[in-house]
Short mmCIF file of C-alpha atoms in Angstrom, two decimals:
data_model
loop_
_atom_site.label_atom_id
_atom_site.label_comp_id
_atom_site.label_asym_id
_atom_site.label_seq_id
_atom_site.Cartn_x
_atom_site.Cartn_y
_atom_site.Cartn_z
CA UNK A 1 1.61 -23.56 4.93
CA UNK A 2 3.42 -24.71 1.78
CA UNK A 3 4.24 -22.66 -1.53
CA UNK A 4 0.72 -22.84 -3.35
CA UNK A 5 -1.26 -19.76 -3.85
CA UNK A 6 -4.72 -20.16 -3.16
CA UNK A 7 -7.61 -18.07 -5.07
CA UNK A 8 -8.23 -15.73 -2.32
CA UNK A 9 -4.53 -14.68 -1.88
CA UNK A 10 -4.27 -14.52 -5.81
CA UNK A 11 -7.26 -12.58 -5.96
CA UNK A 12 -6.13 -10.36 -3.25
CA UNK A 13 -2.33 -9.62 -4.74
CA UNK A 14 -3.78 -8.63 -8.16
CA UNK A 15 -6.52 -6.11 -6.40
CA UNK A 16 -3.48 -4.86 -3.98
CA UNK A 17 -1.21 -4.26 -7.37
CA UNK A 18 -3.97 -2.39 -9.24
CA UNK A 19 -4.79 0.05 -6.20
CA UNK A 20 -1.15 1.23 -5.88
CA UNK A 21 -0.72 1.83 -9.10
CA UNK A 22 -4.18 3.70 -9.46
CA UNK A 23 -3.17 5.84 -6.64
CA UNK A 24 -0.25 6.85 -8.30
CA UNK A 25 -1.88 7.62 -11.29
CA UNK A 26 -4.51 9.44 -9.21
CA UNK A 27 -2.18 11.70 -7.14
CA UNK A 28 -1.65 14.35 -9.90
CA UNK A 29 -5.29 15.55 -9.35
CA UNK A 30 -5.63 17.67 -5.80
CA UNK A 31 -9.40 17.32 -4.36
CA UNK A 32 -11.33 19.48 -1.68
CA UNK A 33 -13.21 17.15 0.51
CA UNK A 34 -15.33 19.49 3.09
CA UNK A 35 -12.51 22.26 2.90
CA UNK A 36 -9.96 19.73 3.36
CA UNK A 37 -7.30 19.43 0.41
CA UNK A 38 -5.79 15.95 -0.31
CA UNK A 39 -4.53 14.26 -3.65
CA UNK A 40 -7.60 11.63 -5.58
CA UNK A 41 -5.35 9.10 -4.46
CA UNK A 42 -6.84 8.69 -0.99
CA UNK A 43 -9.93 7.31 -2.94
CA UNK A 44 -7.97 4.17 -3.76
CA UNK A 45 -4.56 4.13 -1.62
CA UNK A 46 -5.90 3.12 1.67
CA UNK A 47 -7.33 -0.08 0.01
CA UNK A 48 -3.81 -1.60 -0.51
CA UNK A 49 -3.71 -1.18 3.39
CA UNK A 50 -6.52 -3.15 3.95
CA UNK A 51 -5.69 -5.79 2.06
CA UNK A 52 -2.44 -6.05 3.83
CA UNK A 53 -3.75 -6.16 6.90
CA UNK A 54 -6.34 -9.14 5.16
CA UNK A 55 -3.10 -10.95 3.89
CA UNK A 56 -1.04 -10.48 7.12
CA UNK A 57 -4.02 -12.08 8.96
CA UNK A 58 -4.89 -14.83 6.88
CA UNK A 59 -1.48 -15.90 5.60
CA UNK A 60 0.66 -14.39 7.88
CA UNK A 61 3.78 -11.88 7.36
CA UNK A 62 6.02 -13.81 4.70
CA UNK A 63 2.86 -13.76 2.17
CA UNK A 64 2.43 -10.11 3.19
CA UNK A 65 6.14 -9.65 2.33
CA UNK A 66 5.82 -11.20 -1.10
CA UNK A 67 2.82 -9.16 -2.08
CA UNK A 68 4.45 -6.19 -1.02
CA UNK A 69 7.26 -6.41 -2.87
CA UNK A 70 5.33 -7.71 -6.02
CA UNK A 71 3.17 -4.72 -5.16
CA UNK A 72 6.39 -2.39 -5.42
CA UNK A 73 7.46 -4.26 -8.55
CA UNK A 74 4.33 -3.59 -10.40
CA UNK A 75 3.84 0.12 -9.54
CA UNK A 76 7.68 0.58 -10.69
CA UNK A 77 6.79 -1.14 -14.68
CA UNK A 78 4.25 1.23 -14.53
CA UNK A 79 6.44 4.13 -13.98
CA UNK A 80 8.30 2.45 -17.05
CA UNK A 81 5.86 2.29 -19.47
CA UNK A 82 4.51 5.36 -19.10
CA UNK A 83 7.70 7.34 -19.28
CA UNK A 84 8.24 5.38 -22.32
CA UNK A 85 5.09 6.60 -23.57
CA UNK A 86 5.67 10.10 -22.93
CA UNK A 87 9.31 10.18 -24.87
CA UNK A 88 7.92 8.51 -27.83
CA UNK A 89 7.09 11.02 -30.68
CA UNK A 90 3.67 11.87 -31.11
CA UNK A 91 1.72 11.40 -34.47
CA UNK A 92 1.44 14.36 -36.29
CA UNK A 93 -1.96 14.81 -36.06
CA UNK A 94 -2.14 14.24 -32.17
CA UNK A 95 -2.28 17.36 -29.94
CA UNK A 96 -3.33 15.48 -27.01
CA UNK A 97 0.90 15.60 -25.82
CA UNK A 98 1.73 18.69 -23.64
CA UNK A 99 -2.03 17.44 -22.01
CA UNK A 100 -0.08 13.80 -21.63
CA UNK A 101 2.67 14.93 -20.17
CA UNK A 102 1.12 16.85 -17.62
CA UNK A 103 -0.68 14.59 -16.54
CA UNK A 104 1.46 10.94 -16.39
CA UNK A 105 4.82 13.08 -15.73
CA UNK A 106 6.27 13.32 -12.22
CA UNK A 107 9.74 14.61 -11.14
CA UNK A 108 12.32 11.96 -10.06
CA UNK A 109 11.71 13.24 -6.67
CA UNK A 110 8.33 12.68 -6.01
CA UNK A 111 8.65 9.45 -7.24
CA UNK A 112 11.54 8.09 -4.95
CA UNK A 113 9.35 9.62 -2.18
CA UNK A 114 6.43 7.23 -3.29
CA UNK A 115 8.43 4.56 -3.76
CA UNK A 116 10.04 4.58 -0.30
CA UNK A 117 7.12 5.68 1.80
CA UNK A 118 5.36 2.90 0.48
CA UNK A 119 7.56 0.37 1.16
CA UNK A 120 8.55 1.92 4.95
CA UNK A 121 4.61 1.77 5.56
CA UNK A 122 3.47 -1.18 4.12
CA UNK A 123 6.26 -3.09 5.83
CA UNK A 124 5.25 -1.78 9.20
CA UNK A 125 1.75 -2.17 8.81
CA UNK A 126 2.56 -6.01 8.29
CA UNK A 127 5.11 -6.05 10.99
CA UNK A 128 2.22 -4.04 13.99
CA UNK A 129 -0.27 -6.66 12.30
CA UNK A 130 2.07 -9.90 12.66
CA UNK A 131 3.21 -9.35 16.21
CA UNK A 132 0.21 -7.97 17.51
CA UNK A 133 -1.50 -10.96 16.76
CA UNK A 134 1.00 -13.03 18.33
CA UNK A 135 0.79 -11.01 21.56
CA UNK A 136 -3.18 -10.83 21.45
CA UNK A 137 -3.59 -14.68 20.56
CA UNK A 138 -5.48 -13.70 17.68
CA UNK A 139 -7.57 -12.00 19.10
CA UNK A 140 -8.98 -8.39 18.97
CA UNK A 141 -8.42 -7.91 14.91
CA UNK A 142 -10.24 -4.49 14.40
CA UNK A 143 -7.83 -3.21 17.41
CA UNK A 144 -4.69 -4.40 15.41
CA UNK A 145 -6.30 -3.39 11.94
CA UNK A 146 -6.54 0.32 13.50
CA UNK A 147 -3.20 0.12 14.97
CA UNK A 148 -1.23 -1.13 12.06
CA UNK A 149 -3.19 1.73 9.90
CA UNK A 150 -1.99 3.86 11.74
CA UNK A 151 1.45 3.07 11.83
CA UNK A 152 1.76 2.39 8.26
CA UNK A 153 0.11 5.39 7.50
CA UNK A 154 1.63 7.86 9.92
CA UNK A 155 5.02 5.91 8.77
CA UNK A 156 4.21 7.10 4.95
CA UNK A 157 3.06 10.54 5.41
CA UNK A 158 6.14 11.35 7.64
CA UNK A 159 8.32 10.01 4.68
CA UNK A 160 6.46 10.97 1.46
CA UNK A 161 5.85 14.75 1.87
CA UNK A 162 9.12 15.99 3.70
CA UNK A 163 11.02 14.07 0.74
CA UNK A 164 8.98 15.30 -1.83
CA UNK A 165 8.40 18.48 -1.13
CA UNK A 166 11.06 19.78 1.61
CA UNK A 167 12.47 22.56 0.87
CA UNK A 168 9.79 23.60 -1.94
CA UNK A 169 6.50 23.56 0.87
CA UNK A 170 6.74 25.40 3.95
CA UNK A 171 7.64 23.46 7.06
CA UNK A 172 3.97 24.73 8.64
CA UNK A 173 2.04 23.57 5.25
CA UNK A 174 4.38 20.37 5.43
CA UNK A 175 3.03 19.17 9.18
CA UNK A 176 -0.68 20.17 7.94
CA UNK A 177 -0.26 18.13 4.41
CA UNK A 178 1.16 14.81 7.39
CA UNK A 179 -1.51 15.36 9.83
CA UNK A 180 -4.01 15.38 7.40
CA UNK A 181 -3.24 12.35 5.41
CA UNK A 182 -2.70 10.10 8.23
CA UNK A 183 -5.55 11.44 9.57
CA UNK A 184 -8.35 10.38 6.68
CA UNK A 185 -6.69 7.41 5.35
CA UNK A 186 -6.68 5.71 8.91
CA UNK A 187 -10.55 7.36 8.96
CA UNK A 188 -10.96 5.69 5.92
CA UNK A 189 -10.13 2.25 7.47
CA UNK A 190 -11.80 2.89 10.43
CA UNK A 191 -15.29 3.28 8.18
CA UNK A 192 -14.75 0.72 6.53
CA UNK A 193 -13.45 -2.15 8.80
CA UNK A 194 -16.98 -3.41 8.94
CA UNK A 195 -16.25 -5.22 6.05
CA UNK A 196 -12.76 -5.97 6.27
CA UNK A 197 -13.75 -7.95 9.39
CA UNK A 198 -16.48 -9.86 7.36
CA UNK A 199 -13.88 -10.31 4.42
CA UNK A 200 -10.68 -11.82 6.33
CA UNK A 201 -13.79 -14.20 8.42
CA UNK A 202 -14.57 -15.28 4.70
CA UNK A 203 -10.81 -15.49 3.94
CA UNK A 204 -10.39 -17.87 6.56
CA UNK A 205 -13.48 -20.09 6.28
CA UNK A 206 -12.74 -20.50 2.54
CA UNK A 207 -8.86 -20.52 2.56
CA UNK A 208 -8.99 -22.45 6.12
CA UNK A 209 -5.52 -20.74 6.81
CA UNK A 210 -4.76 -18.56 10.25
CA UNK A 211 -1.16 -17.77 10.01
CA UNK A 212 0.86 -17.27 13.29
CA UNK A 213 4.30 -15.76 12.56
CA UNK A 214 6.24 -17.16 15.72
CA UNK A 215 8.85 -18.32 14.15
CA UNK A 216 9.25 -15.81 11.37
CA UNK A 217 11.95 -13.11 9.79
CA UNK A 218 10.87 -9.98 10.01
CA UNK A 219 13.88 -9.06 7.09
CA UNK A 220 11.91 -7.49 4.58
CA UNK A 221 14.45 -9.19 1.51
CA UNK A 222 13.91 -12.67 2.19
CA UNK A 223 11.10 -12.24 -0.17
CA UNK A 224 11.66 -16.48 -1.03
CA UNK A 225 11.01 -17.48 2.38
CA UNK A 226 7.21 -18.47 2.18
CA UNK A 227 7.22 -20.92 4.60
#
């Protein structure tokens, strides 16, 4: 493997970026989905966990490493700008602001719970992926998909809502809010794996790459070791 970035692994970073930073931008709307209540951001979030698992298969764990901390780095400018654009004055003849606000604000809270539940499961949803395949000889890929999903996701549940919303959320509402998340995003990849199967066969006919991470750091900051 050397430092080049293909056009499937390009493609795939850029489509990894947007989803995270839809999701975020998603979250402030609360949806009832057959009774159950989630956030609109389980439309788009589990995607990015896909497409790890995609990268972590293909190119192995120090690509996956890269795009998630590019992935991090994006959603973070975005949390930039649009604070920006909220304490800029409004034109005069613009009542659209307390409607802005509302919408793109979030408390400093809920956004260091993002930011680290994100990182915590994404990392371990690389790390299941990377040595399960070592351990499996490659083989068995819906098996690890499932079991890095749920990792990753239980991983970022367990993180995001108690340090959110401890304290303000009942400790009973809390567990339900965990349960439920993990719950229908790994359903989510579960429905869909179909086609992540037929994408990372694709990946690999195309890219010709099948990355085996035996002799590989597992230190989530050596984000310039690529190969």
């Amino acid at each position: 493997m050397n430092r080049t970035v293909s056009l499937p692994f390009l493609v795939m970073g850029i489509v990894f970026c947007v989803c995270l930073i839809c999701s975020n931008l998603l979250e402030v709307k609360m949806v009832s989905l057959g009774g159950i209540t989630a956030t609109a951001g389980l439309i788009v979030f589990p995607i990015s966990y896909i497409i790890n698992d995609c990268i972590a298969e293909v190119w192995g764990y120090r690509k996956a490493r890269l795009i998630i901390w590019m992935g991090f780095l994006m959603n973070l400018l975005a949390v930039i700008f649009i604070q920006l654009a909220i304490v800029l004055p409004a034109a005069p003849f613009w009542e659209g602001q307390d409607a802005f606000v509302a919408t793109f604000s979030s408390t400093q809270r809920i956004l260091l719970a993002s930011f680290i539940a994100f990182l915590a499961g994404s990392f371990l949803n690389a790390y299941v992926m990377s040595r399960m395949k070592i351990s499996s000889g490659g083989k068995h890929f819906s098996l690890r998909a499932i079991a890095s999903t749920v990792v990753g996701e239980s991983a970022d549940s367990l993180l995001f809502f108690p340090i959110a919303f401890g304290g303000v959320v009942p400790v009973k509402e809390l567990a339900v809010l965990i349960v439920t998340q993990a719950c229908l995003k790994t359903a989510y990849e579960i429905i869909i794996l179909p086609v992540t199967v037929r994408v990372v066969r694709l990946v690999k006919r195309i890219d010709g790459s099948d990355v085996y991470d035996r002799q590989v750091s597992y230190n989530i900051f050596k984000i310039k070791d690529l190969q």
